[in-house]
Short mmCIF file of C-alpha atoms in Angstrom, two decimals:
data_model
loop_
_atom_site.label_atom_id
_atom_site.label_comp_id
_atom_site.label_asym_id
_atom_site.label_seq_id
_atom_site.Cartn_x
_atom_site.Cartn_y
_atom_site.Cartn_z
CA VAL A 51 0.00 0.00 0.00
CA LEU A 52 2.86 2.37 0.84
CA ARG A 53 4.41 1.92 -2.61
CA LYS A 54 1.02 2.36 -4.27
CA TRP A 55 0.58 5.62 -2.35
CA GLN A 56 4.07 6.79 -3.35
CA ASP A 57 3.29 6.07 -7.00
CA CYS A 58 0.20 8.30 -6.78
CA LYS A 59 2.38 11.37 -6.10
CA PHE A 60 -0.47 13.92 -6.01
CA GLY A 61 -3.51 14.21 -3.77
CA MET A 62 -6.22 16.70 -2.84
CA PHE A 63 -6.48 17.95 0.75
CA ILE A 64 -9.86 19.49 1.69
CA HIS A 65 -10.34 21.68 4.78
CA TRP A 66 -14.00 22.56 5.22
CA GLY A 67 -16.60 23.15 7.89
CA PRO A 68 -18.97 25.75 9.37
CA VAL A 69 -16.04 28.16 9.84
CA SER A 70 -16.18 28.84 6.09
CA LEU A 71 -19.14 31.12 6.91
CA LYS A 72 -16.65 33.46 8.57
CA GLY A 73 -13.73 33.03 6.17
CA THR A 74 -11.27 32.55 9.05
CA GLU A 75 -8.92 29.65 9.72
CA ILE A 76 -10.47 26.35 10.72
CA GLY A 77 -9.90 25.44 14.39
CA TRP A 78 -7.31 28.12 15.06
CA SER A 79 -9.70 31.09 14.84
CA ARG A 80 -11.87 29.61 17.61
CA GLY A 81 -11.42 31.89 20.62
CA ARG A 82 -9.06 34.11 18.63
CA GLU A 83 -10.78 36.00 15.78
CA ILE A 84 -14.16 34.51 16.72
CA PRO A 85 -15.45 34.15 20.29
CA VAL A 86 -15.76 30.51 21.34
CA GLU A 87 -19.53 30.59 21.80
CA GLU A 88 -20.09 32.18 18.41
CA TYR A 89 -17.69 29.75 16.71
CA ASP A 90 -19.29 26.71 18.31
CA ASN A 91 -22.73 27.75 17.06
CA LEU A 92 -21.79 28.42 13.42
CA TYR A 93 -23.04 24.95 12.49
CA LYS A 94 -26.62 26.16 13.14
CA GLN A 95 -26.26 28.38 10.04
CA PHE A 96 -24.25 25.92 7.93
CA ASN A 97 -26.27 24.90 4.88
CA PRO A 98 -23.99 24.26 1.87
CA VAL A 99 -26.77 23.57 -0.62
CA ASN A 100 -24.39 23.52 -3.61
CA PHE A 101 -22.20 20.73 -2.22
CA ASP A 102 -21.69 18.10 -4.92
CA ALA A 103 -19.36 15.25 -4.02
CA ASP A 104 -19.19 14.09 -7.64
CA ALA A 105 -18.01 17.54 -8.74
CA TRP A 106 -15.26 17.54 -6.11
CA VAL A 107 -13.99 14.10 -7.13
CA GLN A 108 -14.18 14.97 -10.82
CA LEU A 109 -12.12 18.10 -10.15
CA ALA A 110 -9.48 16.00 -8.37
CA LYS A 111 -9.37 13.70 -11.40
CA ASP A 112 -9.17 16.68 -13.78
CA ALA A 113 -6.20 17.95 -11.73
CA GLY A 114 -4.39 14.63 -12.12
CA MET A 115 -4.79 13.83 -8.42
CA LYS A 116 -4.96 10.20 -7.38
CA TYR A 117 -6.35 10.45 -3.84
CA ILE A 118 -8.39 12.76 -1.59
CA VAL A 119 -7.96 13.46 2.14
CA PHE A 120 -10.96 15.22 3.71
CA THR A 121 -11.23 16.81 7.17
CA SER A 122 -13.58 14.60 9.17
CA LYS A 123 -12.88 16.60 12.37
CA HIS A 124 -10.52 19.52 12.89
CA HIS A 125 -9.23 20.92 16.20
CA ASP A 126 -12.62 22.63 16.72
CA GLY A 127 -14.23 19.21 17.29
CA PHE A 128 -17.02 19.57 14.73
CA CYS A 129 -17.74 16.24 13.03
CA MET A 130 -18.52 16.24 9.31
CA TRP A 131 -20.28 12.86 9.37
CA ASP A 132 -23.17 11.07 11.06
CA THR A 133 -21.34 9.98 14.20
CA LYS A 134 -22.98 8.23 17.12
CA TYR A 135 -20.32 9.47 19.55
CA ASN A 136 -21.08 13.21 19.48
CA ASP A 137 -24.11 15.36 18.67
CA TYR A 138 -21.79 18.17 17.51
CA ASN A 139 -21.98 17.06 13.89
CA ILE A 140 -23.21 17.86 10.39
CA MET A 141 -26.51 15.98 10.85
CA ASN A 142 -27.63 18.64 13.37
CA SER A 143 -26.96 21.50 10.95
CA PRO A 144 -29.64 22.85 8.58
CA PHE A 145 -27.88 20.83 5.84
CA ASN A 146 -28.54 17.52 7.63
CA ARG A 147 -26.54 15.44 5.13
CA ASP A 148 -23.58 13.15 5.72
CA VAL A 149 -21.02 14.76 3.41
CA MET A 150 -18.42 12.06 4.15
CA LYS A 151 -20.82 9.33 3.06
CA GLU A 152 -21.52 11.17 -0.19
CA LEU A 153 -17.81 11.79 -0.76
CA ALA A 154 -16.96 8.13 -0.10
CA GLU A 155 -19.64 7.02 -2.57
CA ALA A 156 -18.35 9.46 -5.20
CA CYS A 157 -14.77 8.23 -4.72
CA LYS A 158 -15.82 4.61 -5.21
CA LYS A 159 -17.80 5.60 -8.31
CA HIS A 160 -14.84 7.45 -9.85
CA ASP A 161 -12.14 5.01 -8.65
CA MET A 162 -10.50 7.65 -6.45
CA GLU A 163 -8.56 6.67 -3.32
CA LEU A 164 -9.91 8.25 -0.11
CA GLY A 165 -8.53 9.09 3.31
CA PHE A 166 -9.55 11.32 6.19
CA TYR A 167 -7.79 14.01 8.19
CA HIS A 168 -8.81 13.54 11.81
CA SER A 169 -7.46 15.92 14.44
CA THR A 170 -5.66 14.18 17.29
CA CYS A 171 -6.39 17.11 19.59
CA ASP A 172 -9.93 18.46 20.19
CA TRP A 173 -10.34 21.88 21.79
CA HIS A 174 -14.12 21.46 21.98
CA HIS A 175 -14.25 18.08 23.73
CA PRO A 176 -14.48 18.35 27.55
CA ASP A 177 -12.12 15.40 28.12
CA PHE A 178 -9.23 16.85 26.11
CA PRO A 179 -6.75 18.69 28.40
CA LEU A 180 -6.42 21.84 26.27
CA THR A 181 -8.85 24.28 24.72
CA SER A 182 -8.92 27.42 22.60
CA PRO A 183 -7.35 29.67 21.54
CA GLY A 184 -4.90 27.40 19.80
CA GLY A 185 -4.80 24.79 22.57
CA SER A 186 -3.11 27.31 24.86
CA VAL A 187 -5.60 27.09 27.73
CA GLU A 188 -5.57 24.08 30.07
CA ARG A 189 -8.88 22.75 31.38
CA LYS A 190 -9.25 22.36 35.13
CA VAL A 191 -10.95 19.00 34.68
CA TYR A 192 -10.23 16.53 31.89
CA ASP A 193 -9.72 12.83 31.24
CA LEU A 194 -7.15 12.08 28.54
CA ASP A 195 -7.68 8.31 28.73
CA ARG A 196 -11.40 8.71 28.15
CA TYR A 197 -10.72 11.15 25.29
CA THR A 198 -8.30 8.64 23.74
CA GLU A 199 -11.10 6.05 23.70
CA TYR A 200 -13.33 8.64 22.01
CA LEU A 201 -10.66 9.24 19.36
CA LYS A 202 -10.23 5.51 18.77
CA ASN A 203 -13.99 4.92 18.59
CA GLN A 204 -14.53 7.67 16.06
CA SER A 205 -11.58 6.52 13.96
CA VAL A 206 -12.95 2.99 13.81
CA GLU A 207 -16.43 4.32 13.03
CA ILE A 208 -15.04 6.26 10.05
CA ILE A 209 -13.12 3.26 8.69
CA LYS A 210 -16.11 0.93 9.05
CA LYS A 211 -18.58 3.39 7.55
CA TYR A 212 -16.51 4.74 4.66
CA GLY A 213 -13.57 2.37 4.21
CA PRO A 214 -11.46 0.66 3.27
CA LEU A 215 -9.37 3.83 3.32
CA LEU A 216 -5.97 4.71 1.94
CA VAL A 217 -4.92 6.77 4.97
CA MET A 218 -5.94 8.21 8.33
CA TRP A 219 -4.17 11.57 8.57
CA TYR A 220 -3.96 12.75 12.19
CA ASP A 221 -2.78 16.17 13.36
CA VAL A 222 -1.49 18.14 16.38
CA PRO A 223 -1.01 15.42 19.03
CA GLN A 224 -0.23 17.92 21.85
CA ARG A 225 -0.58 15.75 25.02
CA PHE A 226 -0.30 12.48 23.06
CA ASP A 227 3.12 10.82 23.41
CA SER A 228 4.49 8.06 21.19
CA ILE A 229 2.97 5.29 23.33
CA ARG A 230 -0.52 6.80 23.30
CA GLY A 231 -0.21 7.60 19.60
CA GLN A 232 0.97 4.10 18.72
CA GLY A 233 -1.99 2.77 20.67
CA VAL A 234 -4.33 4.64 18.29
CA ILE A 235 -2.47 3.27 15.25
CA ASN A 236 -2.56 -0.31 16.58
CA HIS A 237 -6.27 0.02 17.35
CA ILE A 238 -7.32 1.11 13.86
CA ARG A 239 -5.05 -1.51 12.26
CA ASN A 240 -7.09 -4.17 14.05
CA ILE A 241 -9.92 -2.97 11.79
CA GLN A 242 -7.92 -2.30 8.59
CA PRO A 243 -4.39 -3.78 8.79
CA ASN A 244 -3.08 -2.13 5.62
CA ILE A 245 -4.21 1.44 6.35
CA LEU A 246 -1.52 4.13 6.16
CA VAL A 247 -1.06 6.54 9.08
CA ASN A 248 1.02 9.72 9.10
CA ASN A 249 3.40 10.90 11.82
CA ARG A 250 1.04 13.11 13.84
CA THR A 251 -0.56 10.82 16.42
CA GLY A 252 2.46 11.28 18.64
CA ALA A 253 3.98 8.13 17.10
CA LYS A 254 6.22 7.84 14.06
CA GLY A 255 3.64 6.35 11.68
CA ASP A 256 4.38 5.50 8.05
CA PHE A 257 5.46 8.83 6.58
CA ASP A 258 6.64 12.35 7.42
CA THR A 259 4.55 15.46 6.73
CA PRO A 260 6.44 18.72 6.10
CA GLU A 261 3.87 21.53 6.08
CA GLN A 262 3.71 24.62 3.84
CA ARG A 263 7.22 23.84 2.60
CA ILE A 264 8.85 21.17 0.50
CA GLY A 265 10.77 18.51 2.36
CA GLY A 266 14.44 17.94 1.66
CA PHE A 267 15.63 15.05 -0.51
CA GLN A 268 14.69 11.95 1.48
CA HIS A 269 14.42 8.51 -0.06
CA GLU A 270 14.92 6.33 3.03
CA ARG A 271 11.56 7.23 4.60
CA PRO A 272 8.39 8.25 2.70
CA TRP A 273 7.12 11.81 3.06
CA GLU A 274 4.31 14.05 1.89
CA THR A 275 4.31 17.84 1.73
CA CYS A 276 0.95 19.33 2.68
CA MET A 277 0.46 22.81 1.28
CA THR A 278 -2.33 25.26 0.54
CA ILE A 279 -3.17 26.37 -3.00
CA ALA A 280 -3.86 29.79 -1.45
CA GLN A 281 -2.69 31.07 1.96
CA GLN A 282 -5.32 29.73 4.35
CA TRP A 283 -6.40 26.11 4.85
CA ALA A 284 -10.08 26.97 5.14
CA TRP A 285 -11.73 29.25 2.59
CA LYS A 286 -11.02 32.96 2.86
CA PRO A 287 -12.51 35.64 0.60
CA ASP A 288 -9.96 37.12 -1.83
CA ASP A 289 -7.25 34.72 -0.66
CA MET A 290 -4.01 34.91 -2.64
CA VAL A 291 -3.95 31.85 -4.91
CA LYS A 292 -0.59 30.54 -6.16
CA SER A 293 0.24 31.09 -9.82
CA THR A 294 0.21 28.19 -12.28
CA GLU A 295 4.02 28.15 -12.23
CA GLN A 296 4.12 28.10 -8.42
CA CYS A 297 1.58 25.26 -8.28
CA LEU A 298 3.43 23.12 -10.80
CA HIS A 299 6.88 23.87 -9.38
CA THR A 300 5.57 22.86 -5.95
CA LEU A 301 4.48 19.49 -7.32
CA ILE A 302 7.62 18.91 -9.40
CA ARG A 303 10.05 19.90 -6.65
CA THR A 304 8.20 17.66 -4.18
CA VAL A 305 8.33 14.66 -6.50
CA GLY A 306 12.01 15.37 -7.26
CA GLY A 307 12.73 15.21 -3.53
CA ASP A 308 11.02 11.77 -3.49
CA GLY A 309 7.85 12.96 -1.81
CA ASN A 310 4.11 13.25 -2.46
CA LEU A 311 2.16 16.50 -2.62
CA LEU A 312 -1.14 16.84 -0.74
CA PHE A 313 -2.46 20.11 -2.17
CA ASN A 314 -5.21 21.84 -0.20
CA VAL A 315 -8.39 23.54 -1.36
CA GLY A 316 -10.92 25.21 0.92
CA PRO A 317 -14.51 25.01 -0.35
CA MET A 318 -16.78 28.02 0.05
CA PRO A 319 -19.72 28.14 2.50
CA ASP A 320 -22.15 26.96 -0.22
CA GLY A 321 -20.07 23.82 -0.87
CA GLN A 322 -18.48 24.86 -4.14
CA ILE A 323 -14.76 25.26 -4.74
CA GLU A 324 -13.69 28.75 -5.76
CA PRO A 325 -13.42 29.23 -9.58
CA LEU A 326 -9.79 30.44 -9.46
CA GLN A 327 -8.73 27.37 -7.46
CA ILE A 328 -10.57 25.18 -9.97
CA GLU A 329 -8.78 26.93 -12.83
CA ARG A 330 -5.37 26.34 -11.26
CA LEU A 331 -6.06 22.66 -10.58
CA LYS A 332 -7.27 22.04 -14.12
CA GLU A 333 -4.14 23.72 -15.48
CA MET A 334 -2.07 21.31 -13.39
CA GLY A 335 -4.11 18.43 -14.77
CA GLU A 336 -3.54 19.54 -18.36
CA TRP A 337 0.21 19.61 -17.73
CA LEU A 338 0.15 16.19 -16.07
CA GLU A 339 -1.87 14.71 -18.92
CA GLN A 340 1.00 15.64 -21.22
CA PHE A 341 4.00 15.07 -18.94
CA GLY A 342 2.73 12.74 -16.20
CA VAL A 343 5.10 10.01 -17.39
CA SER A 344 7.88 11.97 -15.66
CA VAL A 345 5.89 12.16 -12.38
CA TYR A 346 3.61 9.19 -11.70
CA GLY A 347 5.27 6.00 -10.55
CA THR A 348 8.69 7.65 -10.40
CA ARG A 349 11.08 8.12 -7.52
CA GLY A 350 13.14 11.21 -6.78
CA GLY A 351 16.73 11.37 -7.97
CA PRO A 352 19.32 10.26 -8.70
CA TYR A 353 20.33 13.93 -8.72
CA LYS A 354 19.38 15.79 -5.56
CA PRO A 355 17.24 18.93 -6.00
CA THR A 356 19.18 22.07 -6.82
CA ASP A 357 18.29 25.61 -7.85
CA TRP A 358 17.77 24.88 -11.55
CA GLY A 359 15.46 21.94 -10.89
CA VAL A 360 15.09 18.31 -9.88
CA SER A 361 15.23 14.82 -11.30
CA THR A 362 12.91 11.83 -11.25
CA ARG A 363 13.58 8.27 -12.38
CA LYS A 364 11.79 5.12 -13.44
CA GLY A 365 13.19 1.96 -14.99
CA ASN A 366 16.09 2.83 -17.26
CA LYS A 367 15.11 6.50 -17.58
CA ILE A 368 16.02 9.70 -15.77
CA TYR A 369 13.89 12.81 -16.19
CA LEU A 370 15.61 16.14 -15.58
CA HIS A 371 13.10 18.88 -14.76
CA ILE A 372 14.63 22.26 -15.67
CA LEU A 373 12.53 24.78 -13.74
CA ASN A 374 14.63 27.92 -13.90
CA LEU A 375 17.68 28.42 -16.09
CA PRO A 376 18.38 32.06 -16.96
CA GLY A 377 21.38 33.20 -18.93
CA ASN A 378 22.45 33.75 -22.52
CA GLU A 379 24.00 30.28 -22.87
CA PRO A 380 21.81 28.01 -20.73
CA LYS A 381 23.34 24.70 -19.66
CA ILE A 382 23.43 22.31 -16.74
CA THR A 383 26.24 20.10 -15.48
CA ILE A 384 25.46 16.83 -13.71
CA PRO A 385 27.63 13.99 -12.42
CA ASP A 386 28.01 11.14 -14.90
CA PRO A 387 25.29 8.59 -14.00
CA GLY A 388 27.80 5.73 -14.27
CA LEU A 389 25.74 4.04 -16.99
CA ASP A 390 25.93 4.63 -20.72
CA ILE A 391 23.47 7.30 -21.89
CA LEU A 392 21.71 5.80 -24.91
CA SER A 393 19.69 8.92 -25.71
CA CYS A 394 19.08 12.41 -24.34
CA LYS A 395 16.15 14.43 -25.63
CA VAL A 396 13.62 17.07 -24.72
CA LEU A 397 10.43 15.21 -23.78
CA GLU A 398 8.43 17.40 -26.17
CA GLY A 399 10.87 16.55 -28.97
CA GLY A 400 14.39 17.54 -29.95
CA THR A 401 17.69 15.81 -29.18
CA LEU A 402 20.43 17.42 -27.11
CA LYS A 403 24.19 17.26 -27.32
CA LEU A 404 26.19 16.04 -24.34
CA LYS A 405 29.75 16.84 -23.35
CA HIS A 406 31.58 14.38 -21.08
CA SER A 407 34.48 15.65 -19.00
CA ASN A 408 36.09 14.72 -15.68
CA GLY A 409 33.22 12.52 -14.51
CA GLU A 410 30.59 15.10 -15.43
CA VAL A 411 28.06 15.54 -18.20
CA THR A 412 27.17 19.00 -19.50
CA ILE A 413 23.88 19.47 -21.35
CA GLU A 414 23.57 22.65 -23.39
CA PHE A 415 20.26 24.09 -24.55
CA GLY A 416 19.17 26.44 -27.25
CA ASN A 417 16.98 29.18 -25.80
CA GLU A 418 14.15 27.97 -28.04
CA GLN A 419 14.25 24.58 -26.28
CA LEU A 420 13.51 26.02 -22.84
CA LYS A 421 9.83 25.95 -21.91
CA PRO A 422 8.14 28.59 -19.69
CA ILE A 423 7.35 26.36 -16.68
CA ASN A 424 9.38 23.17 -16.99
CA THR A 425 11.73 21.81 -19.63
CA ILE A 426 11.85 18.02 -19.24
CA ILE A 427 14.88 16.10 -20.45
CA GLU A 428 14.53 12.32 -20.86
CA MET A 429 17.78 10.38 -20.53
CA GLU A 430 17.65 6.71 -21.46
CA LEU A 431 20.35 4.54 -19.88
CA ASN A 432 21.69 1.06 -20.54
CA GLY A 433 20.79 0.01 -16.99
CA ASN A 434 18.40 0.57 -14.10
CA ALA A 435 18.32 4.20 -12.96
CA MET A 436 17.08 3.04 -9.54
CA ASP A 437 20.48 1.45 -8.88
CA ILE A 438 22.26 4.83 -8.97
CA LEU A 439 23.10 6.31 -5.58
CA PRO A 440 21.89 9.92 -5.00
CA MET A 441 24.32 12.60 -6.21
CA GLU A 442 24.69 16.36 -5.89
CA ALA A 443 24.20 18.44 -9.05
CA LYS A 444 25.89 21.80 -9.59
CA PRO A 445 23.69 24.86 -9.00
CA TYR A 446 23.78 27.74 -11.47
CA SER A 447 23.13 30.37 -8.80
CA LEU A 448 26.17 31.69 -7.01
CA SER A 449 24.00 32.39 -3.96
CA TYR A 450 22.37 28.94 -3.67
CA LYS A 451 22.36 27.83 -0.01
CA LYS A 452 25.15 30.26 0.90
CA SER A 453 25.28 31.91 4.34
CA VAL A 454 22.50 34.48 4.80
CA LYS A 455 21.79 37.20 7.37
CA GLY A 456 18.80 39.48 7.82
CA SER A 457 17.67 42.58 9.66
CA SER A 458 15.02 40.65 11.68
CA ASN A 459 13.05 37.37 11.88
CA LEU A 460 16.22 35.32 11.90
CA LYS A 461 14.82 31.93 12.96
CA GLY A 462 12.36 29.73 11.08
CA HIS A 463 8.86 29.81 12.59
CA TRP A 464 5.16 29.60 11.84
CA SER A 465 3.35 32.84 11.01
CA HIS A 466 -0.38 32.55 10.24
CA HIS A 467 0.13 28.94 9.11
CA GLN A 468 2.94 29.88 6.71
CA TRP A 469 6.57 28.85 7.25
CA VAL A 470 8.75 31.97 7.55
CA ASP A 471 12.46 31.25 7.34
CA LEU A 472 15.45 33.37 6.37
CA ALA A 473 17.10 30.24 4.93
CA SER A 474 14.33 30.03 2.34
CA VAL A 475 15.60 33.07 0.39
CA ASN A 476 18.29 31.02 -1.36
CA ASN A 477 17.02 27.43 -1.24
CA GLY A 478 16.01 27.35 -4.92
CA TYR A 479 12.24 27.37 -4.36
CA TRP A 480 9.96 30.36 -4.88
CA ALA A 481 6.44 29.23 -4.02
CA GLY A 482 6.09 28.11 -0.39
CA ASP A 483 8.35 29.14 2.47
CA PHE A 484 9.59 32.74 2.50
CA TRP A 485 11.09 35.46 4.69
CA HIS A 486 9.52 38.67 5.90
CA PRO A 487 10.84 41.22 8.40
CA GLU A 488 9.28 41.85 11.77
CA GLU A 489 6.54 44.47 11.86
CA SER A 490 8.80 46.89 13.76
CA ASP A 491 11.57 46.56 11.14
CA THR A 492 11.25 49.74 9.07
CA ALA A 493 14.41 49.27 6.98
CA PRO A 494 14.64 45.54 6.25
CA TRP A 495 17.57 43.91 4.48
CA ILE A 496 18.91 40.50 3.49
CA GLU A 497 22.63 39.86 3.17
CA ILE A 498 24.21 36.89 1.38
CA ASN A 499 27.83 35.86 1.91
CA LEU A 500 29.14 34.03 -1.16
CA GLY A 501 32.05 32.69 0.87
CA GLU A 502 34.64 34.12 -1.51
CA SER A 503 34.92 36.91 -4.04
CA MET A 504 32.98 36.14 -7.25
CA LYS A 505 32.01 37.99 -10.42
CA VAL A 506 28.28 38.84 -10.44
CA ASN A 507 26.23 40.69 -13.04
CA ARG A 508 22.67 39.48 -12.52
CA ALA A 509 20.15 39.27 -9.68
CA ILE A 510 16.74 37.60 -9.92
CA LEU A 511 14.29 38.48 -7.16
CA PHE A 512 11.03 36.71 -6.29
CA GLU A 513 8.63 38.67 -4.07
CA ARG A 514 5.67 37.29 -2.17
CA GLY A 515 2.88 39.72 -2.93
CA ASN A 516 3.49 43.16 -4.37
CA SER A 517 4.21 45.56 -1.53
CA ILE A 518 7.81 46.67 -2.21
CA GLU A 519 7.98 50.19 -3.63
CA SER A 520 11.69 50.98 -3.41
CA TYR A 521 14.82 48.88 -2.94
CA GLU A 522 18.57 48.79 -3.61
CA LEU A 523 20.94 46.01 -4.59
CA GLN A 524 24.30 46.58 -2.88
CA TYR A 525 27.73 45.01 -2.38
CA LYS A 526 30.24 45.49 0.38
CA SER A 527 33.61 47.15 -0.24
CA GLY A 528 35.61 47.29 2.97
CA GLU A 529 33.05 48.51 5.51
CA GLU A 530 30.99 50.46 2.96
CA TRP A 531 27.88 49.29 1.10
CA ILE A 532 27.92 50.42 -2.53
CA THR A 533 24.79 50.52 -4.68
CA LEU A 534 24.67 48.26 -7.75
CA HIS A 535 21.10 49.02 -8.72
CA LYS A 536 18.09 51.05 -7.50
CA GLY A 537 14.61 49.75 -8.22
CA SER A 538 10.97 50.25 -7.36
CA LYS A 539 8.65 47.27 -7.89
CA ILE A 540 9.79 43.65 -7.66
CA GLY A 541 6.57 41.63 -7.90
CA GLU A 542 6.39 37.93 -8.68
CA LYS A 543 9.74 37.90 -10.50
CA ASN A 544 12.20 40.64 -11.40
CA GLU A 545 15.52 40.15 -13.18
CA GLU A 546 18.13 42.92 -12.95
CA VAL A 547 21.37 43.02 -14.94
CA PHE A 548 24.19 45.36 -13.87
CA PRO A 549 27.88 45.81 -14.75
CA GLU A 550 29.93 42.77 -13.77
CA THR A 551 31.18 43.30 -10.22
CA GLU A 552 33.51 41.24 -8.08
CA LEU A 553 31.92 40.79 -4.66
CA GLN A 554 31.60 38.48 -1.67
CA TYR A 555 28.82 40.18 0.27
CA PHE A 556 25.53 41.05 -1.44
CA ARG A 557 22.59 42.89 0.10
CA LEU A 558 18.96 43.52 -0.82
CA SER A 559 17.95 46.66 1.07
CA ILE A 560 14.24 47.52 1.11
CA SER A 561 13.48 51.18 1.81
CA GLU A 562 9.77 51.65 1.02
CA PHE A 563 6.86 49.24 1.18
CA SER A 564 3.07 49.43 1.52
CA ASP A 565 2.73 46.26 3.62
CA ILE A 566 5.17 43.89 5.32
CA PRO A 567 7.25 42.64 2.36
CA GLY A 568 7.93 38.97 1.72
CA ILE A 569 10.84 37.50 -0.22
CA TYR A 570 10.73 33.99 -1.69
CA GLU A 571 14.12 33.84 -3.36
CA ILE A 572 17.27 35.74 -4.38
CA VAL A 573 19.33 34.33 -7.24
CA LEU A 574 22.76 35.71 -8.15
CA GLN A 575 24.68 35.00 -11.35
#
């Protein structure tokens, strides 16, 4: 089952519940943006008359997704099915329909794998030790053993009613340790022995779950990035939806790291998925229909992800995914795979010339061969690509993973369910994790140390949002910062070319902005 799940590569995560009426975050806004009593009574107004399980499953299929994971119960304790263990459920809303039953039936009809997200913690249940906001308040009276039985009973109920399932996806164990968590896993495996379980019961489970960021290259233990197509897990009006390029790069980089992508949508209060999110997903599906051979059933590698892209492999073939390769004479250099290369071509057509030298292979491209989102190179070998040990590939960016300093927000942390990390500004990925200064930081800057003096004449900047109104690119000479370029807007992507300069220390200095600025990536050439 684990291998079958890995071969799927791409799944749909769905966060939905009465909170969609408010457009705030599911679970976390209870007792924070919304008073607890008001939050807990939203279900009395919840009547998503346009909910259509078949339409949801068809959208997942159109997107090229192979499985769905739906929130049966989030941290707010509201149950989206007809449960006998709690009256706080969808059957007591004006809608009075078991959405999980309808979704399970639609998945069986369309041959779609199904799993459920089920919160380990429960800030509504009187037996759970912690309550809202955010599980930060401890109850005076609670019974964790009794709550654990409740969690087990509901999990079994879900599997029996709607299974067999692909996965039970738990979340936020809080007071659950590995023993208690493993007890939950053992209990549900008495009902369905082959069910997959993630690593959020308190126990290790079957796979890791990096959130809102792509995991590092990891082929010893399975993993799945969970990420939102917009910013919030639950639906929010006018939420910022990722671009087509960001969506596809998220999927491709995840697969190249040997992981799966569980990509989240948040349906609206009426039960429909927002048109822009539908558009993005269908665009992903169109791409996968054409190029899915380089994604489905593959494993990451043998070349570890780098700034220009990633690789996947299957049988005797390696697929190089060229995601970003600026420059007048684009080329990549990779270690020799150790097997004869029988052919090397662009997947859409067109052979490429290879140069072998000192244990490396250089592939040169004509600019006309580079595609806007992903140029896929298929290399056919005279042996099994899966036998090749993982190898490092040369980056093209001089700044890739070099030492970085900032004016504030120096440690990685969660901010409104997004991963904010200074290290993300030169990790080769410009769609998920990012850096932003602290609110009090009125003159933010990012400084990259190249480690030694290098010749630089190009900077490519990726901004999250569009709030920067004035900035400077600078280099350090002695103790003085000298301006290379002055600019105004950055936006999604901005490439600046300046006279070739020898430098070790580079700085992006932001002087004016309308809102707290965010930076995805800085690339130097």
